């Protein structure tokens, strides 16, 4: 039986698994969690309150939503298992080169879990995300892994198939029974040839080829390429892709081995959930805060620092600021739950961590990520808020939450306005090199929309430069009489301006500077919150920015 001190961690993980379970079309409520997990309502409420305080769950009315911050758990596994950013870039470059979807996967029990994914954007395209799990028998990667299986692993696979012969535990796949004879034959072929084919096993019309990425004597990962029968048959895909995949496999294996042998002792590690913060949260929320759950998730994040064979308890304790006995209990609980393993006293995360919402969050659109923050901003300032991106000389509205009033600013998604005449446009232009700013201003051929519109190219260049220096821009009745706007930039992890956030309102007697002073604190707080989510989501996954 688990120790009482780690039961909140185990129950919290059960709640996260339930919220992240594949196949759910509607958000769950606390009452749903009671039904699915069998936990008491009071326990569910405390878990939800703790996860909400940690920023992993957002409550919208009675509905519970996972937030992008939860991806930090999966990112910890990805960061610890390899030079993940470099691996992700390699996979994306290969997909661009061959113009087909490319994936890297790890073995998770008797399943195959994606750890890097670069899909092609087509009408018929692969919808899998980083963190998704496939049954080994239904994909080429599974046959490659099974080629190395011992009898214990085959026995575990047989047990799972016997209890779920049609694969109903994988709701994204069409039910299809697979025989051991067939799977064992494909595994033997993979052992003999060093690669495997998937001829419409996952989905009718999809074909794939997989090769091993051997970081030691066994297959550590698999590299796969996926196409559609309208483009290639399975054998044609093998003929085209196999030599290139095998060369890339050797490159990836070398990157993994180099990472495993290099010490990370000199790197700085942030404290994911310092011990004093746990105490402060406990004081703030009282019995509604489960510090054992918070500590366990902090330990999980701290294992990001594990490289090679892992980290000892003492190192995890140093990173988190928690007592060693507490850390050990958390690590043992994580191991029992299948999220960590240890060898020779060193602990590291396992791919199963990715089941905690990683793929669900990775599937978010840019608008999905933005909308909760826009709603919070609107609730705070009681004015409409929007996000736009630059589309040549125009701004393009990609997310918006309006206020509900008799008089309101009505702008539909997809609306375009000239960048030079808007606060968001000047913020977006401010992130460009000087030559590109000048080109767009000249190409815009500025004209007056109102008597206040700035049309002088020299003056516009000065205003854009000021926006770059100040970190915001404001306009008053330049685009439309009676309308003013204040905007701030949204930046990616490399500091590039990728979007602009604004609050728009009707002009009044209040000076524009006073309006800016009133709105900027809320705007900047919202921009930082958006950037935090954006940086977490895009650390090892891709997010399409319109």
XYZ file of C-alpha atoms in Angstrom:
546
model
C 0.000 0.000 0.000
C 1.321 3.504 -0.770
C 2.255 5.790 2.074
C -0.497 8.154 3.175
C 1.802 11.125 2.491
C 1.860 10.446 -1.260
C -1.779 9.502 -1.740
C -2.668 13.091 -2.819
C -0.009 12.821 -5.538
C -1.407 9.530 -6.809
C -4.962 10.859 -6.739
C -3.917 14.079 -8.448
C -2.243 12.109 -11.229
C -5.411 10.044 -11.601
C -7.424 13.247 -12.047
C -4.978 14.577 -14.638
C -5.122 11.287 -16.542
C -8.908 11.463 -16.561
C -8.956 15.060 -17.786
C -6.405 14.198 -20.488
C -7.929 10.887 -21.584
C -8.134 10.569 -25.397
C -11.490 10.458 -27.080
C -13.231 13.043 -24.891
C -15.297 15.445 -26.966
C -16.532 17.616 -24.088
C -14.784 19.170 -21.069
C -15.317 17.342 -17.786
C -16.770 18.714 -14.557
C -15.948 17.881 -10.967
C -19.007 15.613 -10.824
C -17.665 13.692 -13.836
C -14.346 13.180 -12.055
C -16.152 11.765 -9.029
C -17.899 9.248 -11.273
C -14.823 8.210 -13.276
C -12.203 8.115 -10.501
C -14.382 6.935 -7.632
C -12.927 9.629 -5.378
C -15.056 11.613 -2.937
C -16.302 15.013 -4.090
C -14.399 16.743 -1.279
C -11.174 15.076 -2.455
C -11.834 16.063 -6.070
C -12.475 19.663 -5.025
C -9.154 19.858 -3.160
C -7.258 18.328 -6.079
C -8.878 20.712 -8.552
C -8.161 23.701 -6.282
C -4.497 22.677 -6.037
C -4.102 22.079 -9.780
C -5.801 25.399 -10.477
C -3.467 27.204 -8.076
C -0.474 25.566 -9.773
C -1.764 26.771 -13.153
C -2.304 23.287 -14.616
C -6.105 23.472 -14.705
C -8.468 26.320 -15.538
C -12.083 26.412 -14.379
C -14.576 27.918 -16.801
C -17.889 27.837 -15.046
C -18.290 24.226 -13.983
C -16.029 22.956 -16.789
C -12.399 22.002 -16.183
C -9.775 22.645 -18.845
C -6.116 21.669 -18.966
C -3.790 24.639 -19.469
C -0.589 24.898 -21.519
C 1.422 25.101 -18.284
C 0.721 21.393 -17.740
C 2.996 20.703 -20.709
C 5.939 21.487 -18.430
C 5.660 17.934 -17.102
C 6.002 16.376 -20.542
C 8.637 18.925 -21.501
C 10.666 17.770 -18.492
C 10.780 14.242 -19.947
C 11.649 15.517 -23.435
C 14.395 17.795 -22.126
C 15.931 15.042 -20.003
C 15.804 12.309 -22.624
C 17.756 14.095 -25.334
C 18.920 17.427 -26.756
C 15.231 17.797 -27.568
C 15.277 21.116 -29.442
C 18.010 19.872 -31.761
C 16.195 16.564 -32.262
C 12.946 18.403 -33.050
C 14.747 20.587 -35.584
C 16.305 17.515 -37.243
C 12.897 15.856 -37.572
C 11.336 19.022 -39.021
C 14.184 19.463 -41.500
C 13.810 15.873 -42.706
C 10.043 16.340 -43.158
C 10.688 19.491 -45.197
C 13.321 17.731 -47.298
C 11.145 14.735 -48.213
C 7.796 16.557 -48.023
C 6.241 13.845 -45.854
C 5.262 13.626 -42.189
C 8.109 12.450 -39.950
C 7.924 11.196 -36.361
C 10.246 10.055 -33.616
C 8.813 7.638 -31.064
C 9.752 5.911 -27.819
C 8.541 2.615 -26.418
C 6.028 3.071 -23.599
C 5.130 -0.307 -22.129
C 3.778 -2.210 -25.127
C 2.791 0.990 -26.924
C 4.561 3.502 -29.094
C 4.509 7.132 -27.936
C 5.445 10.036 -30.192
C 8.160 12.325 -28.815
C 8.769 14.447 -31.917
C 6.390 15.070 -34.795
C 6.516 17.167 -37.955
C 3.357 16.685 -40.041
C 2.692 17.979 -43.555
C -0.204 20.404 -43.954
C -2.471 18.703 -46.480
C -6.166 17.927 -46.854
C -5.294 14.335 -45.949
C -2.683 14.619 -43.205
C -1.596 12.886 -40.017
C -3.343 14.256 -36.934
C -1.138 12.669 -34.268
C 0.594 14.927 -31.751
C 3.638 14.636 -29.530
C 2.495 12.498 -26.601
C -0.018 10.368 -28.513
C 0.145 6.614 -27.951
C -0.349 3.849 -30.531
C -0.576 0.098 -29.879
C 2.665 -1.527 -31.001
C 0.871 -4.009 -33.273
C -0.782 -1.242 -35.297
C 2.279 0.642 -36.552
C 5.643 0.124 -38.211
C 7.479 1.546 -35.203
C 5.902 -1.112 -32.978
C 7.309 -3.929 -35.099
C 10.785 -2.376 -34.891
C 10.566 -2.189 -31.103
C 9.080 -5.705 -30.812
C 12.075 -7.095 -32.683
C 14.018 -6.573 -29.423
C 11.350 -7.779 -27.001
C 12.017 -10.523 -24.481
C 9.428 -13.028 -23.266
C 8.331 -10.765 -20.402
C 7.459 -7.987 -22.842
C 5.628 -10.337 -25.167
C 3.661 -11.687 -22.196
C 2.626 -8.149 -21.210
C 1.521 -7.496 -24.793
C -0.518 -10.715 -24.891
C -2.225 -9.766 -21.626
C -3.211 -6.346 -22.962
C -4.504 -7.725 -26.266
C -6.443 -10.487 -24.516
C -8.199 -7.939 -22.308
C -8.844 -5.532 -25.215
C -8.767 -7.519 -28.492
C -10.253 -4.735 -30.622
C -8.054 -1.960 -29.243
C -10.905 0.019 -27.728
C -8.435 1.622 -25.314
C -7.163 3.580 -28.325
C -10.323 5.495 -29.314
C -8.678 7.417 -32.151
C -8.089 4.154 -34.041
C -10.727 2.096 -35.809
C -11.266 -1.219 -33.991
C -9.226 -3.934 -35.632
C -8.134 -7.219 -34.052
C -4.512 -8.255 -34.628
C -3.167 -11.783 -34.236
C 0.059 -12.612 -32.459
C 1.168 -14.593 -35.508
C 0.913 -11.542 -37.739
C 2.623 -9.177 -35.297
C 5.384 -11.640 -34.468
C 6.008 -12.143 -38.196
C 6.359 -8.404 -38.770
C 8.658 -8.115 -35.740
C 10.838 -10.914 -37.133
C 11.005 -9.182 -40.500
C 12.034 -5.950 -38.750
C 14.777 -7.851 -36.923
C 16.002 -9.370 -40.193
C 15.812 -6.290 -42.423
C 16.387 -3.519 -39.891
C 13.178 -1.657 -40.776
C 9.409 -2.182 -40.915
C 6.441 -1.175 -43.055
C 2.946 -0.166 -42.026
C 0.596 -0.775 -44.923
C -2.631 0.858 -43.676
C -2.459 -0.687 -40.201
C -3.083 2.554 -38.323
C -5.684 3.975 -40.680
C -7.000 3.090 -44.142
C -4.983 5.043 -46.681
C -1.977 5.699 -44.445
C 1.354 4.000 -45.098
C 4.546 4.306 -43.081
C 8.108 3.077 -42.793
C 10.118 2.986 -39.549
C 13.801 2.430 -38.765
C 15.483 1.979 -35.375
C 17.489 4.673 -33.630
C 19.946 2.587 -31.625
C 21.700 4.588 -28.916
C 23.165 1.388 -27.422
C 22.813 -2.307 -28.266
C 19.006 -2.052 -28.407
C 16.497 0.152 -30.193
C 16.015 3.263 -28.070
C 13.718 5.138 -30.442
C 12.228 4.775 -33.900
C 12.210 7.228 -36.794
C 9.152 6.998 -39.051
C 7.876 8.562 -42.225
C 4.158 8.559 -43.047
C 2.408 9.144 -46.357
C -0.910 8.411 -48.080
C -1.664 5.814 -50.736
C -2.699 8.644 -53.057
C 0.980 9.643 -53.079
C 2.879 6.391 -52.524
C 2.271 2.722 -51.920
C 4.006 1.277 -48.860
C 6.748 -0.255 -51.012
C 7.220 2.951 -53.006
C 7.598 4.863 -49.734
C 10.237 2.372 -48.599
C 12.127 2.699 -51.879
C 12.095 6.492 -51.651
C 12.661 7.038 -47.946
C 14.609 4.096 -46.516
C 18.187 5.201 -47.371
C 17.523 8.734 -46.144
C 15.849 7.537 -42.934
C 18.748 5.227 -42.171
C 21.276 8.033 -42.590
C 19.204 10.329 -40.372
C 18.811 7.558 -37.799
C 22.591 7.415 -37.436
C 22.708 11.185 -36.934
C 20.014 11.081 -34.250
C 21.692 8.177 -32.456
C 24.922 10.142 -32.351
C 23.126 13.177 -30.886
C 21.573 11.002 -28.177
C 24.886 9.364 -27.293
C 26.673 12.702 -27.131
C 24.008 14.076 -24.825
C 24.239 11.047 -22.547
C 27.996 11.433 -22.120
C 28.082 15.192 -21.583
C 27.754 16.457 -18.026
C 25.053 19.004 -17.255
C 26.586 19.941 -13.939
C 27.439 23.407 -15.191
C 23.927 24.250 -16.320
C 21.631 26.374 -14.238
C 18.359 24.769 -13.210
C 15.314 26.758 -12.268
C 13.370 25.689 -9.225
C 9.977 24.539 -10.557
C 8.122 24.813 -7.227
C 10.356 25.971 -4.389
C 9.600 24.708 -0.900
C 8.697 28.151 0.468
C 6.034 28.572 -2.237
C 4.361 25.371 -1.076
C 4.122 26.776 2.422
C 2.786 30.105 1.162
C 0.123 28.370 -0.931
C -0.844 26.218 2.038
C -1.268 29.315 4.166
C -3.320 30.991 1.439
C -5.650 28.115 0.591
C -5.575 26.222 3.888
C -6.877 22.668 3.765
C -7.919 23.187 0.134
C -4.275 22.993 -0.959
C -2.619 19.562 -1.232
C 1.054 20.229 -0.709
C 1.961 16.580 -1.325
C 0.504 16.877 -4.820
C 2.337 20.147 -5.450
C 5.606 18.660 -4.201
C 5.228 15.546 -6.343
C 4.685 17.584 -9.498
C 7.660 19.778 -8.577
C 9.820 16.659 -8.281
C 8.596 15.545 -11.696
C 9.584 18.882 -13.243
C 12.934 18.788 -11.469
C 13.813 15.564 -13.284
C 14.225 17.692 -16.395
C 17.767 18.119 -15.129
C 18.399 14.361 -15.381
C 20.710 13.367 -18.219
C 22.209 10.046 -19.101
C 21.188 7.613 -16.381
C 19.310 10.127 -14.213
C 19.624 12.102 -10.969
C 20.148 10.994 -7.365
C 17.673 11.931 -4.661
C 20.080 14.509 -3.249
C 20.234 16.424 -6.540
C 16.441 16.517 -6.886
C 16.181 17.732 -3.292
C 18.661 20.510 -4.025
C 16.756 21.633 -7.133
C 13.338 21.686 -5.449
C 14.401 22.824 -1.997
C 12.439 19.926 -0.483
C 13.692 17.490 2.211
C 15.354 14.361 0.876
C 12.850 12.084 2.597
C 9.990 13.937 0.905
C 11.708 13.747 -2.481
C 12.368 10.023 -2.092
C 8.729 9.314 -1.272
C 7.622 11.299 -4.329
C 10.093 9.533 -6.608
C 9.025 6.113 -5.393
C 5.371 7.051 -5.942
C 6.154 8.270 -9.470
C 7.987 5.020 -10.153
C 5.034 2.965 -8.920
C 2.732 4.971 -11.188
C 4.930 4.288 -14.220
C 6.197 7.856 -14.672
C 9.769 7.323 -13.506
C 12.348 4.593 -13.105
C 15.594 4.246 -11.215
C 18.811 2.357 -11.747
C 21.688 2.308 -9.312
C 20.058 5.034 -7.217
C 19.486 7.410 -10.162
C 15.975 8.470 -11.174
C 14.668 9.602 -14.538
C 11.303 10.188 -16.186
C 9.634 7.767 -18.595
C 7.612 8.563 -21.749
C 4.358 7.872 -19.930
C 4.615 11.388 -18.463
C 3.423 12.604 -21.865
C -0.014 11.077 -21.254
C -0.716 13.883 -18.765
C -2.340 16.155 -21.311
C 0.655 16.741 -23.567
C -0.974 15.721 -26.850
C -4.310 17.356 -25.988
C -2.597 20.689 -25.307
C -0.262 20.335 -28.300
C -3.375 20.102 -30.492
C -4.477 23.583 -29.412
C -4.715 26.258 -32.080
C -3.167 29.688 -31.590
C -6.670 31.049 -31.008
C -7.372 28.350 -28.393
C -4.272 29.423 -26.494
C -5.131 33.113 -26.686
C -8.839 33.158 -25.865
C -8.720 32.445 -22.091
C -6.190 35.249 -21.649
C -8.267 37.658 -23.720
C -11.342 36.827 -21.656
C -9.416 37.450 -18.433
C -8.181 40.767 -19.811
C -11.700 41.821 -20.825
C -12.995 40.882 -17.377
C -10.269 43.016 -15.832
C -10.571 46.198 -17.933
C -14.181 45.855 -19.156
C -13.174 46.666 -22.728
C -12.813 44.568 -25.893
C -9.459 42.851 -26.499
C -7.931 41.416 -29.669
C -4.808 39.775 -31.053
C -3.532 40.344 -34.575
C -0.601 39.200 -36.701
C 1.128 41.030 -39.532
C 0.080 40.060 -43.068
C 2.339 42.098 -45.347
C 1.030 45.666 -45.043
C -2.051 44.712 -43.016
C -2.906 43.410 -39.589
C -5.050 40.265 -39.475
C -7.387 39.585 -36.535
C -6.818 36.036 -35.242
C -8.483 36.196 -31.806
C -10.922 38.530 -30.165
C -13.184 38.804 -27.097
C -15.624 41.736 -27.222
C -17.457 43.367 -24.401
C -21.247 43.164 -24.415
C -22.610 46.687 -24.398
C -25.090 48.842 -26.257
C -22.129 50.596 -27.871
C -19.350 48.170 -28.754
C -16.507 47.838 -31.259
C -17.543 45.121 -33.730
C -14.672 43.430 -35.566
C -14.853 39.906 -36.978
C -11.999 37.405 -37.015
C -10.179 37.569 -40.337
C -10.674 41.341 -40.600
C -7.725 43.258 -42.029
C -6.737 46.882 -41.430
C -3.703 48.813 -42.699
C -0.887 48.311 -40.204
C 0.304 51.932 -40.314
C -3.021 53.299 -38.994
C -3.385 50.962 -35.983
C -1.671 50.597 -32.633
C -1.264 46.847 -33.153
C 0.204 47.450 -36.600
C 2.836 49.793 -35.229
C 3.721 47.287 -32.517
C 4.070 44.551 -35.143
C 6.166 46.790 -37.388
C 8.363 47.680 -34.419
C 9.585 44.082 -34.286
C 10.935 44.170 -37.835
C 14.361 45.262 -39.100
C 14.475 48.907 -40.181
C 14.609 48.079 -43.894
C 11.515 45.868 -43.682
C 9.631 48.528 -41.695
C 10.429 51.095 -44.367
C 9.366 48.745 -47.158
C 5.969 48.052 -45.587
C 5.285 51.716 -44.815
C 6.159 52.695 -48.399
C 4.117 49.833 -49.874
C 1.110 50.851 -47.778
C 0.818 54.190 -49.578
C -0.621 55.790 -46.405
C -3.860 57.704 -46.784
C -6.048 59.505 -44.275
C -9.035 57.656 -42.779
C -9.813 60.557 -40.447
C -8.373 63.988 -39.844
C -6.106 62.403 -37.194
C -4.507 59.725 -39.385
C -0.726 59.992 -39.669
C 0.223 59.625 -43.345
C 3.762 60.992 -43.377
C 6.235 58.143 -43.919
C 8.866 59.947 -41.852
C 6.432 60.460 -38.966
C 5.279 56.838 -39.139
C 8.884 55.618 -38.959
C 9.363 57.756 -35.849
C 6.200 56.367 -34.211
C 7.190 52.764 -34.984
C 10.664 53.367 -33.570
C 9.072 54.799 -30.431
C 6.859 51.717 -30.120
C 9.963 49.521 -30.320
C 11.659 51.546 -27.586
C 8.652 51.871 -25.264
C 7.220 48.384 -25.776
C 3.747 49.650 -26.681
C 1.816 51.894 -29.031
C -1.376 53.958 -28.770
C -3.561 55.669 -31.354
C -6.553 57.962 -31.042
C -9.103 58.199 -33.884
C -6.602 57.503 -36.662
C -8.447 54.515 -38.131
C -11.985 55.559 -37.271
C -13.474 58.597 -35.569
C -14.248 57.924 -31.911
C -11.999 54.836 -31.620
C -8.736 54.607 -29.670
C -6.472 51.644 -28.990
C -3.481 50.678 -26.864
C -1.349 47.685 -27.916
C 1.643 45.669 -26.709
C 3.730 42.987 -28.447
C 3.592 39.221 -27.941
C 7.011 37.643 -28.386
C 8.207 34.105 -29.020
C 10.889 32.358 -26.983
C 13.623 33.978 -29.099
C 12.291 37.482 -28.455
C 10.727 37.988 -31.896
C 7.453 39.919 -32.097
C 4.927 37.466 -33.544
C 1.615 39.095 -32.620
C 0.103 42.159 -30.989
C -2.431 42.433 -28.184
C -4.701 45.427 -27.807
C -7.588 46.922 -25.913
C -9.888 49.149 -27.955
C -12.414 51.622 -26.590
C -14.391 54.661 -27.575
C -12.575 57.958 -27.344
C -13.670 60.352 -24.655
C -12.476 63.382 -22.785
C -9.693 61.421 -21.072
C -6.262 62.184 -22.596
C -4.714 59.310 -24.588
C -1.717 59.194 -22.239
C -3.998 58.681 -19.255
C -5.846 55.896 -21.082
C -2.512 54.221 -21.872
C -1.370 54.482 -18.261
C -4.609 52.868 -17.109
C -4.574 49.994 -19.610
C -0.888 49.130 -19.931
C -0.459 47.209 -16.642
C -3.270 44.814 -17.558
C -2.099 44.547 -21.168
C 1.466 43.750 -20.173
C 0.349 41.185 -17.581
C -1.794 39.460 -20.220
C 1.014 39.530 -22.785
C 3.403 37.919 -20.292
C 0.843 35.212 -19.489
C 0.306 34.512 -23.199
C 4.046 34.383 -23.787
C 4.516 31.962 -20.906
C 1.967 29.582 -22.422
C 3.346 30.099 -25.903
C 6.920 29.361 -24.849
C 5.822 26.229 -22.974
C 3.790 24.866 -25.896
C 6.410 25.595 -28.551
C 9.429 24.430 -26.589
C 9.385 21.013 -28.270
C 6.180 21.173 -30.335
C 4.996 23.315 -33.212
C 2.141 25.800 -33.063
C 0.871 27.229 -36.308
C 0.707 31.013 -36.146
C -1.745 32.333 -38.795
